Tab-separated table of C-alpha atoms in Angstrom:
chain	number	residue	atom	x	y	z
M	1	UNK	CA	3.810	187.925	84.583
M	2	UNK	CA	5.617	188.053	88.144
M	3	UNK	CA	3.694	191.767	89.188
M	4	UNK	CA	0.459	189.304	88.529
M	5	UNK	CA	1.343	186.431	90.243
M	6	UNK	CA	2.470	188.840	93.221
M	7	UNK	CA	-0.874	190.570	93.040
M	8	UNK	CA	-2.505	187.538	92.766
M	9	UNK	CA	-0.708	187.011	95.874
M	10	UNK	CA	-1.422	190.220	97.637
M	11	UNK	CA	-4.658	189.548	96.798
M	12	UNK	CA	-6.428	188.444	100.434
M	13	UNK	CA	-9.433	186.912	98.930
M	14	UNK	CA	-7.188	184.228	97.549
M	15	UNK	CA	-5.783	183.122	101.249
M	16	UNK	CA	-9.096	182.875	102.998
M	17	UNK	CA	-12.542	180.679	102.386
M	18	UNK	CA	-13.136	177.561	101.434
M	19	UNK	CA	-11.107	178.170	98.242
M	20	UNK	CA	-8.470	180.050	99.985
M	21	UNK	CA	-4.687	179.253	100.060
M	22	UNK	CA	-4.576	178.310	103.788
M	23	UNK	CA	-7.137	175.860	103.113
M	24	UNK	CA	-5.763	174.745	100.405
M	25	UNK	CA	-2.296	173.832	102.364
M	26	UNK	CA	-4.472	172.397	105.216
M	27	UNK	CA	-5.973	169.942	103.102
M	28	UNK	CA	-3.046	169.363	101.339
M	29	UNK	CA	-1.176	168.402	104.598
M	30	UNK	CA	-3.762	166.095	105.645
M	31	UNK	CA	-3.749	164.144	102.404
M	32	UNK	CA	-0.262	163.805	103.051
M	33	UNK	CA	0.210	163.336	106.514
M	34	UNK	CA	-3.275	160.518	106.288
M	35	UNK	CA	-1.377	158.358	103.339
M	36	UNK	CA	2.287	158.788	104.781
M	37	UNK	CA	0.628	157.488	108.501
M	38	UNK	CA	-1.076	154.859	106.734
M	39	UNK	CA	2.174	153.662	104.071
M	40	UNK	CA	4.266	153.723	106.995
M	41	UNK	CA	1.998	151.340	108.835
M	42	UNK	CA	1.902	149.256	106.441
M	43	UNK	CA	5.608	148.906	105.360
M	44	UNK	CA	7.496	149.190	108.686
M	45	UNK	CA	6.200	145.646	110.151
M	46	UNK	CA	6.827	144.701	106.645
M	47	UNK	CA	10.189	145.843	106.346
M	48	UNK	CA	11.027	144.964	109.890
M	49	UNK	CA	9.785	141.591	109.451
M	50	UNK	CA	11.567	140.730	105.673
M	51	UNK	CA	14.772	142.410	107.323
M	52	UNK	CA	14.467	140.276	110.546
M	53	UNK	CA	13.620	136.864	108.853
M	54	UNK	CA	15.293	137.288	105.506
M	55	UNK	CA	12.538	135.310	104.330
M	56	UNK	CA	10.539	137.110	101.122
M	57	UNK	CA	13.863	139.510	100.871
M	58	UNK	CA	13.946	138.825	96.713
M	59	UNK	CA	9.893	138.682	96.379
M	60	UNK	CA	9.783	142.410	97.750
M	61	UNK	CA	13.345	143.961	96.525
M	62	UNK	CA	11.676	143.414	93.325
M	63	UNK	CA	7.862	143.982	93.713
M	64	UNK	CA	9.586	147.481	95.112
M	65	UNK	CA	11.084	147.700	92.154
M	66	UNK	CA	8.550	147.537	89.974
M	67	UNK	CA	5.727	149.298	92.025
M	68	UNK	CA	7.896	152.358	91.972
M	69	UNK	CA	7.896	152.279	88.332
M	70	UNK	CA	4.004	152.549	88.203
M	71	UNK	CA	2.648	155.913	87.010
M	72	UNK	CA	0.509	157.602	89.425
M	73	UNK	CA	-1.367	158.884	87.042
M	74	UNK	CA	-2.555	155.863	85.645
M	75	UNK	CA	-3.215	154.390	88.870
M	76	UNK	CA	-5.146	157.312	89.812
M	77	UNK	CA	-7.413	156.826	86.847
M	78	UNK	CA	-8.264	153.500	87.212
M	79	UNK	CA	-8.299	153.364	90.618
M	80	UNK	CA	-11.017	156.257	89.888
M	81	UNK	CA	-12.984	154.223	87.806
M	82	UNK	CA	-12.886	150.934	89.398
M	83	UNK	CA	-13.069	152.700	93.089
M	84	UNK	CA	-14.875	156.030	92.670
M	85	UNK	CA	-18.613	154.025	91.700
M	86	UNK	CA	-18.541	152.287	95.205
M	87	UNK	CA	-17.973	155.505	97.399
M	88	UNK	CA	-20.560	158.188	97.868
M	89	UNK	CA	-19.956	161.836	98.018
M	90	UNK	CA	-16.690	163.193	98.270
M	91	UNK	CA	-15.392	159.604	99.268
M	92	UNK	CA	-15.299	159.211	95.613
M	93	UNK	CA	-12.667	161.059	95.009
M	94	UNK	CA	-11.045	160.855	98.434
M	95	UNK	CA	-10.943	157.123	98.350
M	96	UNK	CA	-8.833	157.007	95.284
M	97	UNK	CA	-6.379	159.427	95.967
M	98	UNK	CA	-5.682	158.396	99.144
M	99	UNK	CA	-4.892	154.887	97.485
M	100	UNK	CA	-2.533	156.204	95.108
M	101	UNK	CA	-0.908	158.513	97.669
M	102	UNK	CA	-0.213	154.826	100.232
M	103	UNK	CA	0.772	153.047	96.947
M	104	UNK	CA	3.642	155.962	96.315
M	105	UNK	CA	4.837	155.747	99.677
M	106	UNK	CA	5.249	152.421	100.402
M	107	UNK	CA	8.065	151.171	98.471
M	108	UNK	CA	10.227	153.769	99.825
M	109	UNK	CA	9.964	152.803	103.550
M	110	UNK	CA	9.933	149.484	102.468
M	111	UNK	CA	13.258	149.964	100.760
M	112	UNK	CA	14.892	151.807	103.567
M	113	UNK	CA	13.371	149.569	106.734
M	114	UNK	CA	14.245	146.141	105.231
M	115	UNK	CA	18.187	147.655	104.205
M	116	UNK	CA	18.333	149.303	107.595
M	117	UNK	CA	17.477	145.792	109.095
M	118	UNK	CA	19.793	144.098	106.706
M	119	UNK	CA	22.576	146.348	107.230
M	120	UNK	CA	22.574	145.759	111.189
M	121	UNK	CA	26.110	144.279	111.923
M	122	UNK	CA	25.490	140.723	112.425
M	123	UNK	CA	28.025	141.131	115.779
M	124	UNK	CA	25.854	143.644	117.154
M	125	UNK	CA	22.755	140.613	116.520
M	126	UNK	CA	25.202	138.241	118.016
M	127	UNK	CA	25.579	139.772	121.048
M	128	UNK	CA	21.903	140.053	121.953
M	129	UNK	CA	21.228	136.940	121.376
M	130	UNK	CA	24.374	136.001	123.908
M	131	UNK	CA	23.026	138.012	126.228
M	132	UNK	CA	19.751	136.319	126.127
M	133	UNK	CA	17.357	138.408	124.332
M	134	UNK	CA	14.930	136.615	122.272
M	135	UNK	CA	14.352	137.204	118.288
M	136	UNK	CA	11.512	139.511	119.000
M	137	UNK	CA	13.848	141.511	121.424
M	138	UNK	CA	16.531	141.740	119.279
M	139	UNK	CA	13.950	143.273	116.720
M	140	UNK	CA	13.146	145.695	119.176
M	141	UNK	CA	15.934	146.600	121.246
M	142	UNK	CA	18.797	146.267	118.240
M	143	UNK	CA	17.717	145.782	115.276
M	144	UNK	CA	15.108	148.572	115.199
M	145	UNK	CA	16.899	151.619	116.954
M	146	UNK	CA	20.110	150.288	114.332
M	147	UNK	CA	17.851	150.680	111.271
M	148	UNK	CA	16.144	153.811	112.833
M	149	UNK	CA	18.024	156.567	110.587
M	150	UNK	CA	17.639	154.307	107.082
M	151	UNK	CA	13.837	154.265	108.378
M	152	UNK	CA	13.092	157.848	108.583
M	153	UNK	CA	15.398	158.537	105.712
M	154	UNK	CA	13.005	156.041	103.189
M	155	UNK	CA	9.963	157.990	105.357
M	156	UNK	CA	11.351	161.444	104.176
M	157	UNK	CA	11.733	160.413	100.839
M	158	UNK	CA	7.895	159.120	100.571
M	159	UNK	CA	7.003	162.578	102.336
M	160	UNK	CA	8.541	164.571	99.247
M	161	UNK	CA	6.560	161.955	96.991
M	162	UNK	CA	3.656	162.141	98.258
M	163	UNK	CA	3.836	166.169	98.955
M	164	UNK	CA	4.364	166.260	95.264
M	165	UNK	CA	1.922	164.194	94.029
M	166	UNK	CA	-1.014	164.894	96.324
M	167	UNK	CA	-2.239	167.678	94.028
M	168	UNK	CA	-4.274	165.131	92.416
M	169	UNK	CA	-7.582	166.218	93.495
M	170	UNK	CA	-6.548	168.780	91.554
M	171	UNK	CA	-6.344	166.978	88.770
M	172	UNK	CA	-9.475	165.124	89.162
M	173	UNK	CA	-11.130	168.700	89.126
M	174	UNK	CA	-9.353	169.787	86.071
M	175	UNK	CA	-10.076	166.678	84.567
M	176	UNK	CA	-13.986	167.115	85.180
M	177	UNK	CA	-13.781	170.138	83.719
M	178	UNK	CA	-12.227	169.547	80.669
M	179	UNK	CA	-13.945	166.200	79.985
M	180	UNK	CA	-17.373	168.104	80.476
W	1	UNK	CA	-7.323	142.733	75.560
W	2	UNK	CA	-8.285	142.917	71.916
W	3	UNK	CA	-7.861	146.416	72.187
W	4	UNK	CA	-4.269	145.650	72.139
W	5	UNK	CA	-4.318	143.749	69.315
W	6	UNK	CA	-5.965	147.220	66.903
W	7	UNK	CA	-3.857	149.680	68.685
W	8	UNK	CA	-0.612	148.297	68.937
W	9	UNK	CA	0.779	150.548	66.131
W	10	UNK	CA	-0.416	153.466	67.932
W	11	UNK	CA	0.709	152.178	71.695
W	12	UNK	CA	4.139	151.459	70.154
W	13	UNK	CA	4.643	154.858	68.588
W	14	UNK	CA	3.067	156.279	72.316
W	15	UNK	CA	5.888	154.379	74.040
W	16	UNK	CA	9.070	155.469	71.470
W	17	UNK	CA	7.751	159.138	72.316
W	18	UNK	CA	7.570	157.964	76.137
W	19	UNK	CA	11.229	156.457	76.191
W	20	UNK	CA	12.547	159.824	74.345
W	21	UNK	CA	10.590	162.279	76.693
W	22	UNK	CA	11.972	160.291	79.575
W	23	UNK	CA	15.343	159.311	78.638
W	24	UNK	CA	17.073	162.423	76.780
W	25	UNK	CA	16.729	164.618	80.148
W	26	UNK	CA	18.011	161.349	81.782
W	27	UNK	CA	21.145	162.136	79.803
W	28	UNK	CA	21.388	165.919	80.079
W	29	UNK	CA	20.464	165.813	83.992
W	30	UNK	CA	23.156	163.718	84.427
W	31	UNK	CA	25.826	166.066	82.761
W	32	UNK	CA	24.258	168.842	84.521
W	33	UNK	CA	24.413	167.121	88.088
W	34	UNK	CA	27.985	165.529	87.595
W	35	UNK	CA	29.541	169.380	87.977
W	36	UNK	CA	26.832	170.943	90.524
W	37	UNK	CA	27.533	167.487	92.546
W	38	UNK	CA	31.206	167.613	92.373
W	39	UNK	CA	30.873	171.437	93.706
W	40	UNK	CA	28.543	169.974	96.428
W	41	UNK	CA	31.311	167.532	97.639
W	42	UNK	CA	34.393	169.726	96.744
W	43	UNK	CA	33.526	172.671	99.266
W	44	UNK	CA	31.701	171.409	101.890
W	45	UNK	CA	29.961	174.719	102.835
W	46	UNK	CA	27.863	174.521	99.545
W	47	UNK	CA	27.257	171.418	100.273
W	48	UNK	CA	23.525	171.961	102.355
W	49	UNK	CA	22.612	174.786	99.844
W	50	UNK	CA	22.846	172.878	97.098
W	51	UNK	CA	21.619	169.667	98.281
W	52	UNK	CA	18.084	171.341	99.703
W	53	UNK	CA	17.752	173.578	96.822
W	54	UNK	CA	17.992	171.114	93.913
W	55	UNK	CA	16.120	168.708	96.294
W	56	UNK	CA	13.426	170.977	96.564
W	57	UNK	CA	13.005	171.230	92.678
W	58	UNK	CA	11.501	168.066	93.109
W	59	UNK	CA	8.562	168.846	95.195
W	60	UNK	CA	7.756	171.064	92.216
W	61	UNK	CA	4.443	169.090	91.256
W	62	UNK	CA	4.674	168.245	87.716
W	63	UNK	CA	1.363	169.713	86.513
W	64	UNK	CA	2.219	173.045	87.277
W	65	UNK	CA	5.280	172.968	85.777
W	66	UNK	CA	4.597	172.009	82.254
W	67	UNK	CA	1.956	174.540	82.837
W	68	UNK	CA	3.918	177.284	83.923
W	69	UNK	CA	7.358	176.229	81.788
W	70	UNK	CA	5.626	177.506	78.296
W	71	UNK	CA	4.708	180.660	79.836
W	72	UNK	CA	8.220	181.133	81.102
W	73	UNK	CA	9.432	180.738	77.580
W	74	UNK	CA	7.266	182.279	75.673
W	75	UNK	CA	6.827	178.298	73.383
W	76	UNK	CA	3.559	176.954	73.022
W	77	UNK	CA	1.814	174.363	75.523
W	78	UNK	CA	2.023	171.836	73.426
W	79	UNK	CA	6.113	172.399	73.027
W	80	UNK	CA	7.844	168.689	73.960
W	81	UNK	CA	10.732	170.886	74.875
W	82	UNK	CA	8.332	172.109	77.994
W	83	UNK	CA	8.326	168.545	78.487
W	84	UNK	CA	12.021	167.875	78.147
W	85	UNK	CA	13.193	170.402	80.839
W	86	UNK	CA	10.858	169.786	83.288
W	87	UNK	CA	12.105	166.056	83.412
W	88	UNK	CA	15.702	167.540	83.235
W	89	UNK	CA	15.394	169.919	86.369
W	90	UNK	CA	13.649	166.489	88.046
W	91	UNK	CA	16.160	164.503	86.974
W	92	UNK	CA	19.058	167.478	88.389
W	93	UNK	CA	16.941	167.358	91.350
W	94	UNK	CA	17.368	163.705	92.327
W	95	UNK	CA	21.206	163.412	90.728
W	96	UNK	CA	23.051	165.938	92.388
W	97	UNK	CA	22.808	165.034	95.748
W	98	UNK	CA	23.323	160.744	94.663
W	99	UNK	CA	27.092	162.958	92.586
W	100	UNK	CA	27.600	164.281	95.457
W	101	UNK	CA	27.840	161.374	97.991
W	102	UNK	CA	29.188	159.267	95.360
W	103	UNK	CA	32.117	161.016	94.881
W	104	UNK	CA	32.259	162.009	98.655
W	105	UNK	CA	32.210	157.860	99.104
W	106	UNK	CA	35.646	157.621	97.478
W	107	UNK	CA	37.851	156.975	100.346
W	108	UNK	CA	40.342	159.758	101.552
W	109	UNK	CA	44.006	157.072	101.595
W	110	UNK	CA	42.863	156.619	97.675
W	111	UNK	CA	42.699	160.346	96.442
W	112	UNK	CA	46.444	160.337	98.598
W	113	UNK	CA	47.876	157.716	96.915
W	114	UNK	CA	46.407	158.935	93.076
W	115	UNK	CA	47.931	162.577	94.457
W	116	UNK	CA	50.989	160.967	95.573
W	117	UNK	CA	50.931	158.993	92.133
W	118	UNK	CA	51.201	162.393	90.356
W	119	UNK	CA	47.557	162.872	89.152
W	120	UNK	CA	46.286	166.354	89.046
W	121	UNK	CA	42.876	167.761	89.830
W	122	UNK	CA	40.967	167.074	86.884
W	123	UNK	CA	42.994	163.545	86.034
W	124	UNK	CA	42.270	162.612	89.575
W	125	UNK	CA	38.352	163.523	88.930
W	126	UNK	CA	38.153	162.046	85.798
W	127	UNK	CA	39.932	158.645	85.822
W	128	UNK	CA	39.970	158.186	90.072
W	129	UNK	CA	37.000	159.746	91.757
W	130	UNK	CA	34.039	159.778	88.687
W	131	UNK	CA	34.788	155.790	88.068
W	132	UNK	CA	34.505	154.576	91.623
W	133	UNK	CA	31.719	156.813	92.193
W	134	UNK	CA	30.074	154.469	89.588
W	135	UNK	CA	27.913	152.622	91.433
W	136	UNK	CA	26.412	155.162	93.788
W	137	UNK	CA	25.879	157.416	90.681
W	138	UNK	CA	24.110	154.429	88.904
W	139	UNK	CA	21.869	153.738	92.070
W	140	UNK	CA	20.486	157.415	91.911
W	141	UNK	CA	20.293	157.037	87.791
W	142	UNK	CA	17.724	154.128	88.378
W	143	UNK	CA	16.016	155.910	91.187
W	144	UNK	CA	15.581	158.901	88.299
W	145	UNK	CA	14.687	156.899	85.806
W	146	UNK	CA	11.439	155.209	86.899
W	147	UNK	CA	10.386	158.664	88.382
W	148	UNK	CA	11.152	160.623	84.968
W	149	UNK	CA	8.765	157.310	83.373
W	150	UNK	CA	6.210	157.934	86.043
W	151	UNK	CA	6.086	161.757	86.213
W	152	UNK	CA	6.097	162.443	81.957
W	153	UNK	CA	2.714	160.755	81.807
W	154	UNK	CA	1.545	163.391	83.286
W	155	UNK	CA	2.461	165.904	80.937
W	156	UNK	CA	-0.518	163.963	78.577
W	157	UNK	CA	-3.347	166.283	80.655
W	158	UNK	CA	-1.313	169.344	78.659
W	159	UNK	CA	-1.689	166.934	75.743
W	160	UNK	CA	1.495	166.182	74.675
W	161	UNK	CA	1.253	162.642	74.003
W	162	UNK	CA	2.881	159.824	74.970
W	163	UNK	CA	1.983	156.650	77.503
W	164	UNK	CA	-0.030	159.143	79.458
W	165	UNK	CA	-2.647	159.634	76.383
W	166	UNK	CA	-3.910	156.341	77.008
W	167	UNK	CA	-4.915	156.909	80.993
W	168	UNK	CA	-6.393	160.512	79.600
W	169	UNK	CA	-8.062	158.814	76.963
W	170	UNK	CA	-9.740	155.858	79.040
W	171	UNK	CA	-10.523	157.791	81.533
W	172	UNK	CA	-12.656	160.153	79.232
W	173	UNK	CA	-14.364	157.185	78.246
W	174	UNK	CA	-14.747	155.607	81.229
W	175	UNK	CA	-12.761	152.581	79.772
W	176	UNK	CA	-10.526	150.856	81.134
W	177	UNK	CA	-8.449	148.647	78.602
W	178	UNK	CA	-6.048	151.611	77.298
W	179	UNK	CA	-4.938	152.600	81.225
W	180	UNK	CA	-3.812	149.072	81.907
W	181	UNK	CA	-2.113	148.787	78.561
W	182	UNK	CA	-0.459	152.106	79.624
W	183	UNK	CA	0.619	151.080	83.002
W	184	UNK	CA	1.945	147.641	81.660
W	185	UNK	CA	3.704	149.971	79.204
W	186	UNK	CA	4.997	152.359	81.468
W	187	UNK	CA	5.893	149.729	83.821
W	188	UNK	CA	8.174	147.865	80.866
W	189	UNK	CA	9.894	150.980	80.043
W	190	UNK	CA	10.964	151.616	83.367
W	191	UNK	CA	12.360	148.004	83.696
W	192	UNK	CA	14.143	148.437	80.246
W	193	UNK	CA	15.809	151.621	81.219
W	194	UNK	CA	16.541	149.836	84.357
W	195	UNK	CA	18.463	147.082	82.632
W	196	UNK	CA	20.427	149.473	80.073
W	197	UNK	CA	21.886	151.374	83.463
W	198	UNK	CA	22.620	148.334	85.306
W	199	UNK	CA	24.475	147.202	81.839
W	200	UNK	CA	26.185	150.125	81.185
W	201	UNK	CA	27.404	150.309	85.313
W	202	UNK	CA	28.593	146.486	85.216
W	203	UNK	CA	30.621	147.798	81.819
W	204	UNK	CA	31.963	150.749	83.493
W	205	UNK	CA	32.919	149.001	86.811
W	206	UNK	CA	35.133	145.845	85.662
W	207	UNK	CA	37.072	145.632	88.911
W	208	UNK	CA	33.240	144.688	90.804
W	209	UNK	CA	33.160	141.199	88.616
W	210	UNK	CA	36.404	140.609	89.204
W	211	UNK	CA	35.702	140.856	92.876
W	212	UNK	CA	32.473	138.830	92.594
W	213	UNK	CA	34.266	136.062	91.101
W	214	UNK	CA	36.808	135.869	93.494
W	215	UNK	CA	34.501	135.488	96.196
């Protein structure tokens, strides 16, 4: 089995073309890359602004929770066939997947922005406000570059999510086939 | 959501399988992490190495590795072991590095005073360092167990069955009553698994009540 996945490998008709490996990676990146850009812009101002105010803090710890718990699978499916109808062409299947792949990554930059808020120490807070900043400086100028390394910790957890699940094209494919 | 109502037999018996695919590698990634994570925080130079190679086991997407698992082992697709190691290397995957800073959380002047106290290695590891690495351990157990929910549905489009027969099965027909039930399902399991670990942790961790009351 390994001598014919290596010359499978060694194989350079499977690396180029449209069905090639390379391609195959590119697209896979952008997927990724699209829905991470697109979770992130989402849940940061989220995040930032739950962390900041404190107000909504239980209302999202838990719709976190439970939104993490949601089988992508599923989602994928009906998001297919509530979704896929209204889109032509390959938006059909692009639309979908790319709404599954936000949903995934959301919660955990969610998580990590409004703990990396919440974890600021309050003197830190205190002392920007003596010095005169206002709230949305304090965001900005403390608060933010604080929470910075919980931030990009909950990003690079969505990234291996999302990496991992954005073979479901894939799947989509595989499922046409064996449904047909 | 009559549909409910005729299948619930059948949903019911999908969701035991569900809850056994997903929990039993819960269980034996956990005893497999506990010693690879102790080695991780023990000698710091393995530390990276094994950190970013289990944590790269979980980029492994899920399809092609109940795919490629029976061919590995020579069992048949439809094998729930296939089913049950996949979810265990996952669940080794996401645990070891959660052992590893748990037990590396365990501050230094209270391994000195259990030393100083007389405990040895493995007495120190087993009734100092694994119980107040508790909660950190139980924060990456919850963490594993909504993915392991999440990630064995998939393991339906190899047709083993479980929760993730019904979004195979509605999809096929283009119906969309049995993927809701299935999500709502799924979704229920997780919390339920969710509320056994935080049990079990508030069990295992007496001295955090005691603190909460005080306060």
């Amino acid at each position: 089995m390994i001598n014919r996945i290596l010359a499978w490998l060694a194989d350079g008709a499977h690396w180029q073309g449209d069905d090639g490996i390379l391609r195959r990676v590119s697209e896979h990146m952008e997927y990724s890359l699209g829905a991470l850009l697109l979770a992130a812009l989402i849940a940061i101002p989220l995040g930032l602004y739950v962390g900041h105010t404190g107000r909504g803090r239980f209302l999202v710890v838990n719709a976190v929770g439970s939104a993490r718990a949601i089988p992508s699978l599923g989602l994928l499916f009906l998001a297919v066939l509530l979704l896929g109808p209204r889109f032509p062409g390959d938006f059909a299947y692009l639309a979908p997947t790319g709404l599954v792949l936000v949903v995934l990554a959301i919660p955990p930059i969610l998580s990590g922005t409004y703990a990396g808020v919440g974890g600021v120490d309050p003197a830190a807070r205190d002392a920007a406000k003596g010095m005169g900043m206002r709230g949305s400086e304090v965001l900005r100028y403390v608060e933010l570059p604080c929470a910075m390394p919980l931030i990009l910790s909950g990003v690079r957890s969505a990234m291996l999510q999302v990496i991992a699940t954005a073979r479901s094209p894939l799947w989509l494919a595989w499922e046409d086939w064996a449904g047909s | 959501m009559t549909w409910l109502g005729d299948h619930l037999t059948d949903v019911l018996s999908l969701t035991g399988q569900h809850a056994y695919l997903a929990g039993v590698p819960l269980v034996l990634g956990l005893l497999i992490a506990l010693p690879l994570g102790w080695l991780a925080s023990r000698y710091r130079v393995l530390y990276p190495f094994l950190i970013i190679g289990t944590g790269l086991l979980y980029t492994i997407p899920s399809l092609a590795l109940f795919i490629m698992l029976p061919l590995l082992l020579g069992n048949g697709v439809l094998n729930p072991i296939n089913v049950l190691i996949a979810m265990t290397i996952y669940t080794v995957a996401l645990l070891v590095r959660t052992v590893a800073d748990g037990l590396g959380s365990v501050p230094d002047d209270v391994n000195q005073s259990a030393t100083a106290m007389g405990y040895k290695r493995v007495r120190r590891l087993t009734s100092v360092e694994l119980p107040l690495a508790v909660p950190v351990i139980s924060a990456g157990l919850r963490v594993a167990a909504v993915s392991n929910v999440s990630i064995v549905s998939v393991a339906a489009l190899i047709g083993v069955s479980q929760l993730g027969s019904l979004f195979t099965d509605g999809f096929q027909r283009a119906f969309l009553d049995p993927i809701v039930v299935g999500i709502v399902a799924c979704v229920s399991l997780a919390l339920l698994f969710d509320v056994v670990i935080l049990g079990a942790t508030r069990l295992m961790t007496p001295w955090q009540r005691a603190a909460e009351a005080s306060t």
